[in-house]
Amino acid sequence: MLSQVDEVILMGDFNVDLLGNNKPEFKYFRNLLASMNLPQIVNEPTRETDNTAALNDHIIVRNSLSNMTVGVVDTSKILDGRGKRITDHKLVFCDCPCKTKERMKEKFISYRELSKVDLQMFSSELSSIEWHGIELQSDVDDAVDMLTAGIMQVFDACAPLVKKRVTKRKAPWQNSEIMLLTCTKNQLKKDLLCRKDARAKAAYSSARNKLNYAVRKAKKDYFAAKLKCSDSKSFWATLRAGDLKVGTAGGSISVNISPDEINRYFAGLGGDNSVNPERLGFYKHATCEKVQDKFQFRQVSESEVKNIINSISTAAFGIDGISIIMVRAVSPFCIGAITHIINLSLSSGRFPSGWKKSLVIPLPKNSNPTSVSELRPISILPVLSKLRTLKNQAKKTEEVESTTDYPLLTSISLVQ
């Protein structure tokens, strides 16, 4: 057993005087410690009287460390309520370094429990917001700020953020049978530790084997069903859901690079953002002779905006804390305000400042990144900045009329 541990420290009153060289218990105890290679490191008497001195209190270690501090504490002046010494032994102590495993940092997530929203309260909160006031705004940034504040006010009241500590993610293949077998196995394990007989061991082994078989079968059925997918996105998502390490994103990788250094590197990737007037003038005047009409944006309708909102599949939250699920929930009340913001952005030629901000997540390109150049930035934009029409939807809309022989630009969000 001693070979399976790093250090052994035994302390206490062993009732064996290591100063009594001629006593048989001293010889037996000394030979026992020597056979197990366990030195005793206290070298001064721990029990003294007027006529005797004995070393009965020992500190036995596996290896005598050079940087270990050992000593005794005199208790002659420590008295009880009657004025008598509490003990005639000296207290022994040792101070030794030990290796501690680095504790993993606790991970917390914040989310909104949308499934528990009171629909009556939600409808009341939506009705209390002056959504029509947004349509009266002439500045696109003010309109976006009002829309964001209105959406957040509704959800902060009906589905406030909940902070939860993440321990261990539930296995996607876990079912009621596995949960029941797990409880049975744990109970039988407790019985085995208490009784320690062959019957309890056999019952525990049988329950454990049933659980292992159920887990293997559930895993097999889960992946057999989930991996029959037509697109690669669902395929890799299924593998990651099963805790399978896929590339650098499949596992937890520690990156010892300061956030400030990462920010400085990513901020300088775009280079100089200034516009070259000469190049701008060239593209303005060097047009094709066959193209007579100049490109211009058109206004969009509420029905188009509804189709666009329904076509967005990402569930990510932008820096404004709004997801597409939240937008869809409030859209019956504020679809006019959203349409106004898009049309105001198109007519004024200004992209909302709040929609230009993104959450940048550095993903490692390999399993052991050592520099910022080995990180790949992923930007999560506000979901409302992703509003765009699809090409096939635009062709089916009667309001779309192309005045040129070229495909109509269907994007309704300006990119600067």
Coordinates of C-alpha atoms in Angstrom, one line a residue:
M1 CA 0.0 0.0 0.0
L2 CA 2.9 2.4 0.7
S3 CA 4.0 2.3 -2.9
Q4 CA 0.7 3.8 -4.0
V5 CA 1.1 7.1 -2.1
D6 CA 3.5 10.0 -2.4
E7 CA 4.1 10.7 1.3
V8 CA 3.4 9.0 4.6
I9 CA 3.3 11.0 7.9
L10 CA 2.4 9.2 11.2
M11 CA 2.2 11.3 14.4
G12 CA 1.2 10.5 17.9
D13 CA 2.1 8.9 21.2
F14 CA 3.3 5.4 20.4
N15 CA 4.2 4.5 24.0
V16 CA 7.6 3.3 22.8
D17 CA 10.6 5.1 24.3
L18 CA 13.2 5.5 21.6
L19 CA 15.7 6.6 24.2
G20 CA 15.6 3.2 26.0
N21 CA 18.1 1.3 23.9
N22 CA 18.0 -1.8 26.0
K23 CA 14.3 -2.3 26.1
P24 CA 12.9 -5.1 23.8
E25 CA 10.0 -2.9 22.5
F26 CA 12.6 -0.4 21.4
K27 CA 14.5 -3.0 19.4
Y28 CA 11.3 -4.4 17.8
F29 CA 9.9 -1.0 16.9
R30 CA 13.3 0.1 15.4
N31 CA 13.5 -3.0 13.3
L32 CA 9.9 -2.6 12.1
L33 CA 10.5 1.0 10.9
A34 CA 13.8 0.0 9.2
S35 CA 12.2 -2.9 7.3
M36 CA 9.6 -0.4 5.9
N37 CA 12.1 2.4 5.3
L38 CA 10.2 4.8 7.6
P39 CA 12.5 7.1 9.5
Q40 CA 11.4 8.7 12.8
I41 CA 12.4 12.4 12.8
V42 CA 11.9 13.7 16.3
N43 CA 15.3 13.8 18.1
E44 CA 14.6 15.3 21.5
P45 CA 12.6 14.0 24.6
T46 CA 8.9 14.6 24.5
R47 CA 8.1 13.6 28.1
E48 CA 10.2 14.8 30.9
T49 CA 9.9 14.6 34.7
D50 CA 12.3 15.6 37.5
N51 CA 14.2 12.3 37.1
T52 CA 13.4 10.8 33.7
A53 CA 13.2 11.8 30.0
A54 CA 11.5 9.7 27.3
L55 CA 10.9 10.0 23.5
N56 CA 7.4 8.5 23.2
D57 CA 5.8 10.9 20.7
H58 CA 7.0 10.2 17.2
I59 CA 6.7 11.6 13.7
I60 CA 7.3 8.9 11.2
V61 CA 7.6 9.8 7.5
R62 CA 8.2 7.9 4.3
N63 CA 11.2 10.0 3.3
S64 CA 13.1 12.4 5.5
L65 CA 12.8 15.6 3.6
S66 CA 15.6 18.1 3.8
N67 CA 13.3 21.1 3.8
M68 CA 11.0 19.7 6.5
T69 CA 10.7 21.7 9.7
V70 CA 10.4 19.5 12.9
G71 CA 10.0 20.7 16.5
V72 CA 8.3 20.3 19.9
V73 CA 6.2 22.7 21.9
D74 CA 6.7 22.9 25.7
T75 CA 3.4 22.6 27.5
S76 CA 4.6 23.1 31.1
K77 CA 3.0 26.6 31.2
I78 CA -0.3 25.5 29.7
L79 CA -2.6 25.0 32.7
D80 CA -6.3 24.0 33.1
G81 CA -8.9 25.7 35.2
R82 CA -7.5 24.1 38.4
G83 CA -4.0 25.5 37.7
K84 CA -2.6 22.1 36.7
R85 CA -0.7 21.1 33.5
I86 CA -3.0 19.7 30.8
T87 CA -0.3 17.1 29.9
D88 CA 3.2 16.1 30.8
H89 CA 4.0 15.4 27.1
K90 CA 5.4 18.0 24.8
L91 CA 3.5 18.6 21.5
V92 CA 5.3 17.5 18.3
F93 CA 4.9 19.2 15.0
C94 CA 6.3 19.1 11.5
D95 CA 6.0 21.5 8.6
C96 CA 6.6 19.9 5.2
P97 CA 5.8 21.0 1.6
C98 CA 3.2 19.0 -0.3
K99 CA 2.1 18.8 -3.9
T100 CA -1.4 20.1 -4.4
K101 CA -3.4 19.4 -7.6
E102 CA -4.4 22.6 -9.2
R103 CA -8.1 23.1 -8.7
M104 CA -10.2 23.7 -11.8
K105 CA -11.9 27.0 -11.9
E106 CA -15.6 26.9 -11.5
K107 CA -17.5 27.6 -14.6
F108 CA -20.8 29.6 -14.6
I109 CA -23.3 30.1 -17.3
S110 CA -26.1 32.7 -17.5
Y111 CA -29.4 31.9 -19.3
R112 CA -33.0 32.8 -19.4
E113 CA -35.6 30.2 -18.6
L114 CA -37.9 31.0 -21.6
S115 CA -39.9 27.8 -21.1
K116 CA -41.2 29.1 -17.7
V117 CA -42.4 32.5 -19.0
D118 CA -45.9 33.5 -17.8
L119 CA -47.6 34.2 -21.1
Q120 CA -50.2 36.6 -19.6
M121 CA -47.4 38.6 -17.9
F122 CA -45.4 38.5 -21.1
S123 CA -48.2 39.9 -23.2
S124 CA -48.9 42.6 -20.6
E125 CA -45.2 43.7 -20.6
L126 CA -45.2 43.8 -24.4
S127 CA -48.3 46.0 -24.5
S128 CA -46.8 48.4 -22.0
I129 CA -43.8 49.3 -24.3
E130 CA -44.2 52.3 -26.7
W131 CA -43.1 50.4 -29.8
H132 CA -44.6 53.0 -32.1
G133 CA -42.3 55.7 -30.7
I134 CA -39.4 53.9 -32.4
E135 CA -41.0 54.5 -35.8
L136 CA -41.0 58.3 -35.1
Q137 CA -37.2 58.4 -34.7
S138 CA -35.1 59.9 -37.4
D139 CA -31.7 58.8 -36.1
V140 CA -31.0 55.1 -36.7
D141 CA -28.9 54.7 -33.6
D142 CA -31.6 56.2 -31.3
A143 CA -34.1 53.8 -32.9
V144 CA -31.9 50.8 -32.3
D145 CA -31.2 51.8 -28.7
M146 CA -35.0 52.1 -28.0
L147 CA -35.7 48.8 -29.6
T148 CA -33.0 47.0 -27.7
A149 CA -34.0 48.6 -24.4
G150 CA -37.7 47.6 -25.0
I151 CA -36.8 44.0 -25.7
M152 CA -34.5 43.7 -22.7
Q153 CA -37.1 45.4 -20.4
V154 CA -39.7 42.7 -21.4
F155 CA -37.4 39.8 -20.9
D156 CA -35.8 41.1 -17.7
A157 CA -39.2 41.3 -16.2
C158 CA -40.6 37.9 -17.5
A159 CA -37.4 35.8 -17.9
P160 CA -34.6 37.3 -15.8
L161 CA -31.1 36.0 -16.2
V162 CA -30.3 32.9 -14.1
K163 CA -26.7 32.1 -13.1
K164 CA -25.8 28.5 -12.7
R165 CA -22.6 26.7 -11.9
V166 CA -21.7 24.0 -14.5
T167 CA -20.5 20.7 -12.9
K168 CA -20.9 17.9 -15.3
R169 CA -23.0 17.9 -18.5
K170 CA -25.7 15.4 -18.7
A171 CA -25.0 12.7 -21.2
P172 CA -27.3 13.1 -24.3
W173 CA -28.1 9.3 -24.3
Q174 CA -29.1 9.1 -20.7
N175 CA -32.6 7.9 -20.2
S176 CA -34.9 6.8 -17.4
E177 CA -33.7 3.2 -17.4
I178 CA -30.1 4.3 -16.9
M179 CA -31.0 6.7 -14.1
L180 CA -32.9 3.9 -12.3
L181 CA -30.1 1.4 -12.8
T182 CA -27.6 4.0 -11.5
C183 CA -29.6 4.5 -8.3
T184 CA -29.9 0.8 -7.8
K185 CA -26.1 0.3 -8.3
N186 CA -25.3 3.1 -5.8
Q187 CA -27.5 1.6 -3.2
L188 CA -26.1 -1.9 -3.6
K189 CA -22.6 -0.4 -3.4
K190 CA -23.4 1.1 0.0
D191 CA -24.8 -2.2 1.2
L192 CA -21.5 -3.9 0.0
L193 CA -19.4 -1.5 2.0
C194 CA -21.4 -2.1 5.1
R195 CA -21.9 -5.9 4.9
K196 CA -18.8 -7.0 2.9
D197 CA -20.1 -10.5 2.2
A198 CA -20.2 -12.6 -1.0
R199 CA -24.0 -12.1 -1.4
A200 CA -23.8 -8.3 -1.4
K201 CA -20.8 -8.4 -3.8
A202 CA -22.7 -10.6 -6.2
A203 CA -25.8 -8.3 -6.1
Y204 CA -23.6 -5.2 -6.7
S205 CA -21.7 -6.8 -9.6
S206 CA -24.9 -7.8 -11.3
A207 CA -26.4 -4.3 -11.0
R208 CA -23.1 -2.8 -12.3
N209 CA -23.0 -5.1 -15.3
K210 CA -26.7 -4.3 -16.1
L211 CA -25.9 -0.6 -16.0
N212 CA -22.8 -0.9 -18.2
Y213 CA -24.8 -2.8 -20.8
A214 CA -27.6 -0.3 -20.7
V215 CA -25.2 2.6 -21.2
R216 CA -23.4 0.9 -24.1
K217 CA -26.8 0.1 -25.8
A218 CA -28.1 3.7 -25.3
K219 CA -24.9 5.2 -26.7
K220 CA -25.1 2.9 -29.8
D221 CA -28.7 3.7 -30.4
Y222 CA -28.1 7.4 -29.9
F223 CA -25.3 7.7 -32.4
A224 CA -26.9 5.3 -34.9
A225 CA -29.9 7.6 -35.0
K226 CA -28.2 11.0 -34.8
L227 CA -25.4 10.4 -37.2
K228 CA -27.8 9.6 -40.0
C229 CA -27.9 13.3 -40.9
S230 CA -27.6 14.9 -44.3
D231 CA -25.5 18.0 -43.4
S232 CA -22.0 18.1 -41.9
K233 CA -23.0 20.7 -39.3
S234 CA -25.4 18.3 -37.5
F235 CA -22.8 15.5 -37.8
W236 CA -20.0 17.3 -36.0
A237 CA -22.5 18.8 -33.5
T238 CA -23.6 15.2 -32.6
L239 CA -20.0 14.2 -32.0
R240 CA -19.3 17.1 -29.8
A241 CA -22.5 16.5 -27.8
G242 CA -21.1 13.0 -27.0
D243 CA -17.9 14.5 -25.5
L244 CA -15.8 13.3 -28.5
K245 CA -12.8 15.4 -29.1
V246 CA -13.1 16.9 -32.6
G247 CA -10.1 18.9 -33.7
T248 CA -9.2 21.8 -31.3
A249 CA -12.7 22.7 -30.5
G250 CA -13.7 19.3 -29.1
G251 CA -11.8 19.6 -25.8
S252 CA -10.8 22.1 -23.2
I253 CA -7.5 23.8 -24.1
S254 CA -5.6 26.1 -21.8
V255 CA -4.2 29.2 -23.5
N256 CA -1.6 31.1 -21.4
I257 CA -1.9 34.4 -23.4
S258 CA -3.2 37.6 -21.8
P259 CA -6.5 38.9 -23.1
D260 CA -4.9 42.4 -23.6
E261 CA -2.3 40.8 -26.0
I262 CA -5.1 38.9 -27.9
N263 CA -7.1 42.2 -28.2
R264 CA -4.2 44.1 -29.6
Y265 CA -3.4 41.4 -32.1
F266 CA -7.0 41.0 -33.3
A267 CA -7.5 44.8 -33.4
G268 CA -4.6 45.2 -35.8
L269 CA -5.6 42.5 -38.3
G270 CA -7.8 44.8 -40.4
G271 CA -5.0 47.2 -41.1
D272 CA -5.8 50.8 -42.2
N273 CA -9.5 51.4 -42.5
S274 CA -9.2 54.7 -44.3
V275 CA -10.7 55.1 -47.8
N276 CA -8.4 56.0 -50.7
P277 CA -10.1 58.9 -52.5
E278 CA -8.4 58.1 -55.8
R279 CA -9.6 54.5 -55.8
L280 CA -13.1 55.6 -54.8
G281 CA -13.2 58.0 -57.7
F282 CA -12.0 55.4 -60.2
Y283 CA -14.8 53.0 -59.3
K284 CA -17.3 55.9 -59.4
H285 CA -16.5 56.9 -62.9
A286 CA -15.1 53.8 -64.6
T287 CA -18.5 52.1 -65.2
C288 CA -19.4 49.6 -67.9
E289 CA -20.9 51.2 -71.0
K290 CA -23.8 48.6 -71.1
V291 CA -24.9 49.5 -67.6
Q292 CA -27.1 52.5 -67.8
D293 CA -29.0 52.4 -64.5
K294 CA -27.2 52.9 -61.2
F295 CA -27.7 50.6 -58.2
Q296 CA -30.0 51.8 -55.5
F297 CA -31.6 50.3 -52.4
R298 CA -35.3 49.9 -52.1
Q299 CA -37.6 49.9 -49.1
V300 CA -38.6 46.6 -47.5
S301 CA -42.0 45.5 -46.3
E302 CA -43.0 44.0 -43.0
S303 CA -43.8 40.7 -44.7
E304 CA -40.2 40.5 -46.0
V305 CA -38.8 41.2 -42.6
K306 CA -41.0 38.5 -41.1
N307 CA -39.7 35.9 -43.6
I308 CA -36.1 37.0 -42.9
I309 CA -36.5 36.7 -39.1
N310 CA -38.0 33.2 -39.6
S311 CA -35.1 32.1 -41.8
I312 CA -32.3 32.9 -39.3
S313 CA -31.2 29.6 -37.7
T314 CA -28.4 30.8 -35.3
A315 CA -29.3 30.8 -31.6
A316 CA -26.2 32.8 -30.6
F317 CA -26.5 35.9 -28.4
G318 CA -24.8 39.0 -29.5
I319 CA -23.2 41.7 -27.3
D320 CA -26.7 43.2 -26.8
G321 CA -27.9 39.9 -25.1
I322 CA -30.7 39.3 -27.7
S323 CA -31.3 36.1 -29.5
I324 CA -33.4 35.3 -32.5
I325 CA -35.9 33.4 -30.2
M326 CA -36.4 36.7 -28.3
V327 CA -36.9 38.7 -31.5
R328 CA -39.5 36.2 -32.8
A329 CA -41.4 36.4 -29.5
V330 CA -41.7 40.2 -29.5
S331 CA -42.0 40.6 -33.3
P332 CA -45.9 40.6 -33.4
F333 CA -45.7 43.9 -31.4
C334 CA -42.6 45.5 -32.9
I335 CA -42.3 44.3 -36.5
G336 CA -43.1 47.8 -37.6
A337 CA -40.3 49.2 -35.5
I338 CA -37.8 46.7 -36.9
T339 CA -38.9 47.4 -40.5
H340 CA -38.6 51.2 -39.8
I341 CA -35.0 50.7 -38.6
I342 CA -34.0 48.8 -41.6
N343 CA -35.5 51.2 -44.1
L344 CA -34.1 54.2 -42.1
S345 CA -30.6 52.6 -42.3
L346 CA -31.0 52.1 -46.1
S347 CA -32.3 55.6 -46.8
S348 CA -29.8 57.4 -44.6
G349 CA -26.8 55.2 -45.6
R350 CA -25.9 54.6 -42.0
F351 CA -25.4 51.2 -40.4
P352 CA -26.4 51.2 -36.7
S353 CA -23.4 51.6 -34.4
G354 CA -24.7 49.1 -31.9
W355 CA -24.9 46.5 -34.7
K356 CA -21.2 46.9 -35.5
K357 CA -20.1 45.6 -32.2
S358 CA -19.4 41.9 -31.9
L359 CA -18.2 39.3 -29.3
V360 CA -14.9 38.0 -30.5
I361 CA -14.0 34.5 -29.3
P362 CA -10.4 33.3 -29.9
L363 CA -10.4 29.6 -31.0
P364 CA -7.1 27.8 -31.1
K365 CA -5.9 26.5 -34.4
N366 CA -4.0 23.6 -32.9
S367 CA -4.0 21.6 -29.6
N368 CA -1.1 23.6 -28.0
P369 CA -1.2 27.3 -29.1
T370 CA 1.7 29.3 -27.8
S371 CA 1.2 32.7 -29.6
V372 CA -1.7 34.9 -30.7
S373 CA -1.1 34.1 -34.3
E374 CA -2.2 30.5 -33.6
L375 CA -5.7 31.8 -32.5
R376 CA -8.6 32.2 -34.9
P377 CA -11.1 35.0 -34.1
I378 CA -14.8 34.2 -34.3
S379 CA -17.1 37.2 -34.2
I380 CA -20.7 36.9 -32.9
L381 CA -22.7 39.9 -34.2
P382 CA -26.0 41.1 -32.8
V383 CA -28.8 38.9 -34.3
L384 CA -30.7 41.9 -35.7
S385 CA -27.7 42.9 -37.8
K386 CA -28.0 39.6 -39.7
L387 CA -31.4 40.5 -41.2
R388 CA -31.2 39.7 -44.9
T389 CA -33.4 38.4 -47.7
L390 CA -32.8 35.2 -49.4
K391 CA -32.3 35.2 -53.1
N392 CA -35.1 32.7 -53.8
Q393 CA -37.5 34.6 -51.5
A394 CA -36.8 37.8 -53.3
K395 CA -37.7 36.3 -56.7
K396 CA -41.1 35.2 -55.3
T397 CA -41.9 38.7 -53.9
E398 CA -44.1 40.7 -56.3
E399 CA -42.7 44.0 -55.0
V400 CA -39.2 43.1 -56.3
E401 CA -38.6 44.5 -59.8
S402 CA -35.2 44.4 -61.3
T403 CA -34.3 47.3 -63.7
T404 CA -31.1 45.7 -64.9
D405 CA -30.0 42.5 -66.4
Y406 CA -28.0 41.7 -63.3
P407 CA -29.3 39.9 -60.2
L408 CA -30.8 42.2 -57.6
L409 CA -28.7 42.7 -54.5
T410 CA -30.9 41.2 -51.8
S411 CA -29.0 42.2 -48.7
I412 CA -30.8 44.7 -46.5
S413 CA -28.0 45.3 -44.1
L414 CA -25.2 47.7 -45.0
V415 CA -21.6 46.5 -44.5
Q416 CA -19.0 49.1 -43.9

